[in-house]
PDB file of C-alpha atoms in Angstrom:
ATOM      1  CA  UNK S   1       0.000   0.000   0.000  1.00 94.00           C
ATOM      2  CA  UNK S   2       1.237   3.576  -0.727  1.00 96.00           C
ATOM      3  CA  UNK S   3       2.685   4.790   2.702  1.00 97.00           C
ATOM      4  CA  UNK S   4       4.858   8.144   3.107  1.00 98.00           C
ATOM      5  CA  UNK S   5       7.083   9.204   5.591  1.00 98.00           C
ATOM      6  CA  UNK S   6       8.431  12.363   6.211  1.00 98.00           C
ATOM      7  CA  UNK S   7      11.541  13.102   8.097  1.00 98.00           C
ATOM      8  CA  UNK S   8      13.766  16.078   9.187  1.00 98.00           C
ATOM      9  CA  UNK S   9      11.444  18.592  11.427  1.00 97.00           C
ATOM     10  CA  UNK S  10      12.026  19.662  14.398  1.00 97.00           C
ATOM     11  CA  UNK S  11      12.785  23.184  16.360  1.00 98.00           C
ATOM     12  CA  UNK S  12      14.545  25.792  14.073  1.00 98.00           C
ATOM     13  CA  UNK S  13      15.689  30.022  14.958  1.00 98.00           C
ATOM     14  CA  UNK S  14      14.160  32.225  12.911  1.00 98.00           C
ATOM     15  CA  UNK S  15      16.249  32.767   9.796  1.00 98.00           C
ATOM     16  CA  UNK S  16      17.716  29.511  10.262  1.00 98.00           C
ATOM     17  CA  UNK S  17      17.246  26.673   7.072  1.00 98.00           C
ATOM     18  CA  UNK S  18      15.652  23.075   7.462  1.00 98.00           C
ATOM     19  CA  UNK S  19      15.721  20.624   4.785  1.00 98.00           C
ATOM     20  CA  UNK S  20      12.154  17.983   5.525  1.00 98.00           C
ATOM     21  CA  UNK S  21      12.186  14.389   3.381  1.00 98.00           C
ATOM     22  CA  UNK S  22       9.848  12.006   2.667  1.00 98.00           C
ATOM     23  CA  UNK S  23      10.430   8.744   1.654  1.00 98.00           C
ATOM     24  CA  UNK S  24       7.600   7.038  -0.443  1.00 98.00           C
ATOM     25  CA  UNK S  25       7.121   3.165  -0.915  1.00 98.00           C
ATOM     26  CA  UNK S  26       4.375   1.423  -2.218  1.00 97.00           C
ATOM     27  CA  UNK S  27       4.056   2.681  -5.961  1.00 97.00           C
ATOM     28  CA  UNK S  28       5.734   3.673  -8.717  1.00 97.00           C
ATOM     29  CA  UNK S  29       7.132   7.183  -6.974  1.00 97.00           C
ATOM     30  CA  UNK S  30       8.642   8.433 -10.655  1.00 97.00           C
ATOM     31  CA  UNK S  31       5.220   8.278 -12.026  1.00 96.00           C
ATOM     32  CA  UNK S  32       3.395  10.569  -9.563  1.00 96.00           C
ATOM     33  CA  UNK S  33       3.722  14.626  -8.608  1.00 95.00           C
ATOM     34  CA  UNK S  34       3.990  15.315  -5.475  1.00 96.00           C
ATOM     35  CA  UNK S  35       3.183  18.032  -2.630  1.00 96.00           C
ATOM     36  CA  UNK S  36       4.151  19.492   0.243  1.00 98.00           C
ATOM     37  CA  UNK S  37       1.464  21.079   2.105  1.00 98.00           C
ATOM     38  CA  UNK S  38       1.452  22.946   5.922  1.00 98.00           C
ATOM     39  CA  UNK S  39      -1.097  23.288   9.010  1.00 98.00           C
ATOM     40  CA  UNK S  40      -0.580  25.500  11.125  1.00 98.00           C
ATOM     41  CA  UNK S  41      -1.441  25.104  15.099  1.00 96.00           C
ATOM     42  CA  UNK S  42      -5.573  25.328  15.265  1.00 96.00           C
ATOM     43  CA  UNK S  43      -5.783  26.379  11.127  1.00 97.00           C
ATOM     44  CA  UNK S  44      -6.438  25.151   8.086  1.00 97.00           C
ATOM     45  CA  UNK S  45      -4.346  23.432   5.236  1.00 98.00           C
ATOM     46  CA  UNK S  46      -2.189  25.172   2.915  1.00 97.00           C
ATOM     47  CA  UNK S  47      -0.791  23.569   0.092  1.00 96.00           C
ATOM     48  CA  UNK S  48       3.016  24.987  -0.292  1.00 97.00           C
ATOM     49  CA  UNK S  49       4.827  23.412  -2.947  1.00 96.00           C
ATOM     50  CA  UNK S  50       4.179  20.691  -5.729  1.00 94.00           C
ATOM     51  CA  UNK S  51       6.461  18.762  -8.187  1.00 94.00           C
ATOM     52  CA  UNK S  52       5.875  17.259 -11.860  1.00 93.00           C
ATOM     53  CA  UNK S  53       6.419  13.941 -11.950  1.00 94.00           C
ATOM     54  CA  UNK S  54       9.768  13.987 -14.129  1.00 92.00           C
ATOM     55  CA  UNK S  55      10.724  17.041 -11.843  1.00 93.00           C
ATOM     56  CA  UNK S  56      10.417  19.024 -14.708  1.00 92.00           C
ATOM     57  CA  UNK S  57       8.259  22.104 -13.490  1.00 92.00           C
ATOM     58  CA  UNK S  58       7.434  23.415  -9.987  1.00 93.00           C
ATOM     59  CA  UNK S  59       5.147  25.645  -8.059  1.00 93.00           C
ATOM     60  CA  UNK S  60       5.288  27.141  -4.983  1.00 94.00           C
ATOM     61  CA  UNK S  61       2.557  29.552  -2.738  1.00 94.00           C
ATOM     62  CA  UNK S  62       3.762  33.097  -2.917  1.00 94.00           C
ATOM     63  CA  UNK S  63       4.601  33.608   0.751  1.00 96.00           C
ATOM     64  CA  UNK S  64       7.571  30.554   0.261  1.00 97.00           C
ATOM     65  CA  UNK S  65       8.653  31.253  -2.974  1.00 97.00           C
ATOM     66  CA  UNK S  66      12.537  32.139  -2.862  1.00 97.00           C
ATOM     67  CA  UNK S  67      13.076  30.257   0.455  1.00 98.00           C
ATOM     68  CA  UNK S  68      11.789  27.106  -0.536  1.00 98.00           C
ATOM     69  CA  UNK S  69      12.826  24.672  -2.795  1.00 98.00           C
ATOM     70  CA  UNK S  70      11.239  21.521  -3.475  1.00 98.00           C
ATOM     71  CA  UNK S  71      13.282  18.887  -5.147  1.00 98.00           C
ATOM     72  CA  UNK S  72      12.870  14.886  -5.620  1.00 97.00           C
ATOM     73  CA  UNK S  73      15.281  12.009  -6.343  1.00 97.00           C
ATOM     74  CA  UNK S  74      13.262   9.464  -8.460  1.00 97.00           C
ATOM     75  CA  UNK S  75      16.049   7.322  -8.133  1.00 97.00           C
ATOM     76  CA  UNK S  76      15.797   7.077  -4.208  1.00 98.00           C
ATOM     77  CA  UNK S  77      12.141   7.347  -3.709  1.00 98.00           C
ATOM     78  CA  UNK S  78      12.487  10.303  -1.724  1.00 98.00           C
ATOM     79  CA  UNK S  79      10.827  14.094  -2.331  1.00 98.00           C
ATOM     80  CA  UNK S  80      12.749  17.264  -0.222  1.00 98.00           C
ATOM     81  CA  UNK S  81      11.645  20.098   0.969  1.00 98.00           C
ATOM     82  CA  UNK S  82      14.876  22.509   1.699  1.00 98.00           C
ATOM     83  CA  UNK S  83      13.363  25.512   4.052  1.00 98.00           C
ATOM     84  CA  UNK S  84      15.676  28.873   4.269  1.00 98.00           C
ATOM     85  CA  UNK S  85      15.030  32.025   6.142  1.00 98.00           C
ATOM     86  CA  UNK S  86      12.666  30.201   8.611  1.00 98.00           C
ATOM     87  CA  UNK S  87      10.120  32.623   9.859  1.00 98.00           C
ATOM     88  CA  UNK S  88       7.865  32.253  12.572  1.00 98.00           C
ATOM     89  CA  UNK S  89       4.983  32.188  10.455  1.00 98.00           C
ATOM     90  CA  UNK S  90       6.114  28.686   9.202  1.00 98.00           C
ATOM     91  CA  UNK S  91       5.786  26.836  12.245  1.00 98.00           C
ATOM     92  CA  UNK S  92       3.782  23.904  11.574  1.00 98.00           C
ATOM     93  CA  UNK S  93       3.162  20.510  10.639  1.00 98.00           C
ATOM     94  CA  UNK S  94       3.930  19.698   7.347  1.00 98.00           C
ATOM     95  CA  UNK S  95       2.325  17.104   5.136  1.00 98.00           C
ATOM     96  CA  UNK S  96       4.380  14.912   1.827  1.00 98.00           C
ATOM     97  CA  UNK S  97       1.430  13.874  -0.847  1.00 97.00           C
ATOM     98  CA  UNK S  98       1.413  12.389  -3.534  1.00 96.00           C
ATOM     99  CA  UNK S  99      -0.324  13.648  -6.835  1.00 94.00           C
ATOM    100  CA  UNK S 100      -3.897  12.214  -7.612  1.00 90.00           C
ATOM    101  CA  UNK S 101      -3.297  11.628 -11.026  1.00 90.00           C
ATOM    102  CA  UNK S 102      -0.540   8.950 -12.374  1.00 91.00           C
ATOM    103  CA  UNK S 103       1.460  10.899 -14.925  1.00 90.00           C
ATOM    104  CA  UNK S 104       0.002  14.538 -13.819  1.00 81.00           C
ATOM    105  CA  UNK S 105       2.055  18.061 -12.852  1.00 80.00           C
ATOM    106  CA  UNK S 106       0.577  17.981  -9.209  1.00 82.00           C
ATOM    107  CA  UNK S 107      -3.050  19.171  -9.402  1.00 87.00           C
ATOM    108  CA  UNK S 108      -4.949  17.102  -6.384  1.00 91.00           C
ATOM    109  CA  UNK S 109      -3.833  15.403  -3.430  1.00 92.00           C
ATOM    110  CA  UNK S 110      -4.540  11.417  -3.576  1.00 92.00           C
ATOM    111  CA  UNK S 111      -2.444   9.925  -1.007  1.00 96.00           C
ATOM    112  CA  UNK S 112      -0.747  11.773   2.625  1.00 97.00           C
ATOM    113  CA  UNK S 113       1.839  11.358   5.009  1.00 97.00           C
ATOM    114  CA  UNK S 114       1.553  11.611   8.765  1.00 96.00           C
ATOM    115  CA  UNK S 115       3.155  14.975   8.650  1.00 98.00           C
ATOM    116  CA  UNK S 116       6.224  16.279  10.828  1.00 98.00           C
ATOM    117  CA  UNK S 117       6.211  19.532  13.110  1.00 98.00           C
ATOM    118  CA  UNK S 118       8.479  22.090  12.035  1.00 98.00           C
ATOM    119  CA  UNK S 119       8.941  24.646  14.849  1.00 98.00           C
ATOM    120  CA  UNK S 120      10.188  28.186  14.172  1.00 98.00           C
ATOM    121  CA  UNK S 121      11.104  29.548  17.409  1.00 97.00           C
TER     122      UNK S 121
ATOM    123  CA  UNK Z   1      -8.236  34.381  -9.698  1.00 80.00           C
ATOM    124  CA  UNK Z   2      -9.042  30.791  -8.125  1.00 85.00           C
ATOM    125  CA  UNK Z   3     -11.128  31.144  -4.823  1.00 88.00           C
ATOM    126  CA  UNK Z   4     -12.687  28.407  -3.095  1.00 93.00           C
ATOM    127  CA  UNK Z   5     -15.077  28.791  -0.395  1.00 95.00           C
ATOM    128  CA  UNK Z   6     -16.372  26.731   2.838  1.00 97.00           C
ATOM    129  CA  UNK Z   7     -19.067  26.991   5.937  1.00 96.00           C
ATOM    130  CA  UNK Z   8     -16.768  27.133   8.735  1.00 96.00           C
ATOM    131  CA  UNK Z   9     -19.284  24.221  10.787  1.00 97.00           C
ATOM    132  CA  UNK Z  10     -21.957  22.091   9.979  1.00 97.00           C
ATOM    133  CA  UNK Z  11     -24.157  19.559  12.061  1.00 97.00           C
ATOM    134  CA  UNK Z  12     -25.719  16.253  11.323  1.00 97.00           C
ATOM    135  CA  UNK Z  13     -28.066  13.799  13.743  1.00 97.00           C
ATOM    136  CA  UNK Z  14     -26.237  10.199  14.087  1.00 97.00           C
ATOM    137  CA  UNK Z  15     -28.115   8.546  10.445  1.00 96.00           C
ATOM    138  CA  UNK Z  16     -28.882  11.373   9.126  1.00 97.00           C
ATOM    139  CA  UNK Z  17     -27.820  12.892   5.586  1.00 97.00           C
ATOM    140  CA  UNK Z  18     -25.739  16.218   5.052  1.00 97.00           C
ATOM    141  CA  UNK Z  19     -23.813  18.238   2.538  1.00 97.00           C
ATOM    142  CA  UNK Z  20     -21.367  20.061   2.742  1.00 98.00           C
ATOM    143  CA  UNK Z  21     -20.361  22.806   0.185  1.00 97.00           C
ATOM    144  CA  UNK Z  22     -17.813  24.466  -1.184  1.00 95.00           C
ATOM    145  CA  UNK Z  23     -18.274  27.270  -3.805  1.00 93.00           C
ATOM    146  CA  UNK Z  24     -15.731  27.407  -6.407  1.00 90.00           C
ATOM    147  CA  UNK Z  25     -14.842  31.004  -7.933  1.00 88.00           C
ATOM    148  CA  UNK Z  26     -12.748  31.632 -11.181  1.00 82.00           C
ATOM    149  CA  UNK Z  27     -11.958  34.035 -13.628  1.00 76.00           C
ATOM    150  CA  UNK Z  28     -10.453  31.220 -15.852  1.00 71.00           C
ATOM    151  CA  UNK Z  29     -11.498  27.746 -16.581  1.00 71.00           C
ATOM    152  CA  UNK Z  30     -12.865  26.014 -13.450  1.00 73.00           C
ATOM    153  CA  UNK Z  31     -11.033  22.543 -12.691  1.00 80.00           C
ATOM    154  CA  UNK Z  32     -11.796  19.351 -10.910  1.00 88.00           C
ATOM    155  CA  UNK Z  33     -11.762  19.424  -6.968  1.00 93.00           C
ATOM    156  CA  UNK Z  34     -11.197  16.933  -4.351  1.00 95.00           C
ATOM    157  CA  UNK Z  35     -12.611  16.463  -0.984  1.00 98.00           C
ATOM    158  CA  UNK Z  36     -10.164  15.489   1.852  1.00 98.00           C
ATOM    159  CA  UNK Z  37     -11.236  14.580   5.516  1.00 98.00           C
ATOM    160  CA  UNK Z  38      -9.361  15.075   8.392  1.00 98.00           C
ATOM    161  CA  UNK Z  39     -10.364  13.545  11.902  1.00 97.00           C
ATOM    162  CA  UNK Z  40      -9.185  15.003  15.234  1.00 95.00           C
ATOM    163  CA  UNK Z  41      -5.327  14.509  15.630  1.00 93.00           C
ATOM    164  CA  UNK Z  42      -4.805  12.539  12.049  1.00 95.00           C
ATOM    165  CA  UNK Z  43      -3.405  13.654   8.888  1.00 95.00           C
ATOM    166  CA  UNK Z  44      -5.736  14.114   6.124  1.00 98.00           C
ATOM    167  CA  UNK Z  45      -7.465  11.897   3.998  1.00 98.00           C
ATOM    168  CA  UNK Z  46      -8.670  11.764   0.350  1.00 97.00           C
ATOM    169  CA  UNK Z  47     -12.083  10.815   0.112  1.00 98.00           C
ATOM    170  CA  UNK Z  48     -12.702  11.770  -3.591  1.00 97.00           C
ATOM    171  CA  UNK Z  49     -12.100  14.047  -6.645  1.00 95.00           C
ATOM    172  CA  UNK Z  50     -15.522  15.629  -8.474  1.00 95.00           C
ATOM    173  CA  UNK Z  51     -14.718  16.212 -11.742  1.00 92.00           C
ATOM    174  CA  UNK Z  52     -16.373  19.267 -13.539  1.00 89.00           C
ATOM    175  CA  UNK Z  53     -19.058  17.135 -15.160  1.00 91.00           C
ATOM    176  CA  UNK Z  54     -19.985  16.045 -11.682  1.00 91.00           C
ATOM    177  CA  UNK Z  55     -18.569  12.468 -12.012  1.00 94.00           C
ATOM    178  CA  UNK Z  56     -16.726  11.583  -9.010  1.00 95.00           C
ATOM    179  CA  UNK Z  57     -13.703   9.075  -8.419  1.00 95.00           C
ATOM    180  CA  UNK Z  58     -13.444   7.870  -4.532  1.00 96.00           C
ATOM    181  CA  UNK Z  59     -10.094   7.351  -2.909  1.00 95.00           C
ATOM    182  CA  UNK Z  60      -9.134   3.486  -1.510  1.00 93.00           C
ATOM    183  CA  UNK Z  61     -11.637   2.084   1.033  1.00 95.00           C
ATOM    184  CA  UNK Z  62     -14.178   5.246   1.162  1.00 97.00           C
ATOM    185  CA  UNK Z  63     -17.118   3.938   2.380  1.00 97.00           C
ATOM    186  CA  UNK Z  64     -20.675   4.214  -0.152  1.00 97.00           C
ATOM    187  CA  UNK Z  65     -21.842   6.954   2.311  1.00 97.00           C
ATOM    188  CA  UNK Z  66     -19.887   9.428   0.977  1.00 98.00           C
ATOM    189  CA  UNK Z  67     -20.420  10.837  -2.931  1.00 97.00           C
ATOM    190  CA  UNK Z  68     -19.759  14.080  -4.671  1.00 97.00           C
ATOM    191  CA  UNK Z  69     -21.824  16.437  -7.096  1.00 95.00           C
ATOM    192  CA  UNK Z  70     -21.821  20.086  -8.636  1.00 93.00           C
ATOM    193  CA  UNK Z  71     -24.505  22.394  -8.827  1.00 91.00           C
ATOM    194  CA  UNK Z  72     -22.976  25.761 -10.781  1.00 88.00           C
ATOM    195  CA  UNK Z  73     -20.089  27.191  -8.669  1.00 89.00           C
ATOM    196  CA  UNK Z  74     -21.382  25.087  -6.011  1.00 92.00           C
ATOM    197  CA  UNK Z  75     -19.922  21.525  -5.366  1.00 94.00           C
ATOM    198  CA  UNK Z  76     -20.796  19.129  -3.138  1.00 96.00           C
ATOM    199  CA  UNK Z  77     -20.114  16.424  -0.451  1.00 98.00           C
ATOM    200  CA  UNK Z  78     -22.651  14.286   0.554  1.00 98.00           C
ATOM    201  CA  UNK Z  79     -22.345  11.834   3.558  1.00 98.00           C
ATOM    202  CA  UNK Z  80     -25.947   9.563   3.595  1.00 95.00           C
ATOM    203  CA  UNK Z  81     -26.361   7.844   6.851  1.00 94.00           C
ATOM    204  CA  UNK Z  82     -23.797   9.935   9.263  1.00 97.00           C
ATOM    205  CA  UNK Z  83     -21.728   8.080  11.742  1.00 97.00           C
ATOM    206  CA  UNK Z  84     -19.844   9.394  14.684  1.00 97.00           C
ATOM    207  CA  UNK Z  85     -16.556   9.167  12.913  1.00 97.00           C
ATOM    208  CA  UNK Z  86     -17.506  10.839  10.201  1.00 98.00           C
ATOM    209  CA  UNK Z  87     -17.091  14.023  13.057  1.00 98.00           C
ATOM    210  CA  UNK Z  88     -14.317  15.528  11.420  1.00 98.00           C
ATOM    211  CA  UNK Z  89     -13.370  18.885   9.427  1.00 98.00           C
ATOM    212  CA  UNK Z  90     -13.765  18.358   5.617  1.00 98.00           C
ATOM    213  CA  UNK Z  91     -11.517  20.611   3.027  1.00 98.00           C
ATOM    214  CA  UNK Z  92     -11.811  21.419  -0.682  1.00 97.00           C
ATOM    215  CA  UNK Z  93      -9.005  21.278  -2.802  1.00 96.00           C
ATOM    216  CA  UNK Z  94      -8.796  22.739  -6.773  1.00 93.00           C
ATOM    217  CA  UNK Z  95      -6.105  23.571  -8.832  1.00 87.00           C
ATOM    218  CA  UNK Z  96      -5.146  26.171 -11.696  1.00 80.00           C
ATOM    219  CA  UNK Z  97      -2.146  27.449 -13.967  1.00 78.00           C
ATOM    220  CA  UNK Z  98       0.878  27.615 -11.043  1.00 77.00           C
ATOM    221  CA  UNK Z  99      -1.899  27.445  -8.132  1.00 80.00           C
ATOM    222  CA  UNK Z 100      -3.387  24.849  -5.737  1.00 89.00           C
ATOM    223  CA  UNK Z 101      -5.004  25.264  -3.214  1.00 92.00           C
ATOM    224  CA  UNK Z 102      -7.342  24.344  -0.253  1.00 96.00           C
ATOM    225  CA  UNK Z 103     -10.927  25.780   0.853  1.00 96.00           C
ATOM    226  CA  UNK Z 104     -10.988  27.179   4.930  1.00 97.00           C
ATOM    227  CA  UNK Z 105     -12.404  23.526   5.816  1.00 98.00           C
ATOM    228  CA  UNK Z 106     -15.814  22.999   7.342  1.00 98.00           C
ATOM    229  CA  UNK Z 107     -15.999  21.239  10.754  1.00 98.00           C
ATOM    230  CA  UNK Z 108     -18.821  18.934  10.763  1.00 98.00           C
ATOM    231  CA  UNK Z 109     -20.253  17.986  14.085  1.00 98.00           C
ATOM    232  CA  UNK Z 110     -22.127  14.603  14.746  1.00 97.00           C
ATOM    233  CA  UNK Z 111     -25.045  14.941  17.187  1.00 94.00           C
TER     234      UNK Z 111
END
């Protein structure tokens, strides 16, 4: 069954960088975008970043674009999510997902992780 | 402009039917949305995607209760025959050129 794990939170200062993983098993993880997506303590979900794919084209919500990168290795399964400039404002947990849609750019969520806490403090 | 828009709460009786809503705004073409669940304490789950003809495509082991519809800008989430763990807050999810994103979420309480 599709299972995904994500890795690499924790407590972070405020301008600080964290790099989160996820490590997916269960399918075919080259065939498949894939997302990163954030909740806040007591809010809503808010998707952050997606990946094609081939890794070929990427999207990110405006208030993370330029610190975040999202990156995977097909090779290793694995999808990143390398956080600079940590603000406050980012504290949460964050979710790995995986696309949907075999073959897609990242348009719906099909499949999520447990999510990790990323603390900016 | 993509905007997608939820009830904060909702209420059902134990057996009873509800739906839940979540009204879809676009200046462009509108897209397919999915539904996701998300119980107290537990990462989110996909329950389905509603396409824009109002066809809808359930995730893995979503029980018959729960189906999807459109109405206009309007699109829907049904749950027939509540149960208490269906007491959970329900998102929207839609997609556009270089956007995704999620509706507030509606909290649905079981009575």
């Amino acid at each position: 069954q599709v299972q995904l794990v994500e890795s690499g939170g924790g407590v972070v200062q405020p301008g600080r960088s964290l790099r989160l993983s996820c490590a997916a098993s269960g399918f075919t993880f080259s065939n498949y975008g894939m997302h990163w997506v954030r909740q806040a303590p007591g809010k809503g979900l808010e998707w952050v970043a997606v990946i094609s794919y081939d890794g070929t084209h990427t999207y990110y919500e405006d208030s993370v674009k330029g610190r975040f990168t999202i990156s995977r290795d097909n090779s290793k399964n694995t999808l990143h999510l390398q956080m600079n400039s940590l603000r406050a404002e980012d504290t949460a947990v964050y979710y790995c997902a995986r696309d949907q849609r075999i073959f897609g750019f990242g348009e719906l969520c099909g499949y999520w992780g447990q999510g990790i806490l990323v603390t900016v403090s | 402009q993509l905007v997608l828009t939820q009830s904060p709460s909702a209420s059902a009786s134990l057996g009873a039917s509800v739906n839940l809503t979540c009204t879809l705004r676009s200046t462009g073409t509108t897209y397919a949305i999915a539904w996701h669940q998300q119980q107290t304490e537990k990462g989110p789950r996909f329950l389905m995607k509603v396409n824009r003809d109002g066809t809808y495509i359930k995730g893995d082991g979503i029980p018959d209760r729960f189906s999807g519809s459109i109405s206009g800008a309007e699109r829907y989430l049904t749950i027939s025959s509540v149960q208490s763990e269906d007491d959970a807050d329900y998102y929207c999810q839609t997609w556009g050129p270089a956007i995704r994103m999620f509706g507030g979420g509606t909290k649905l309480t079981v009575l």
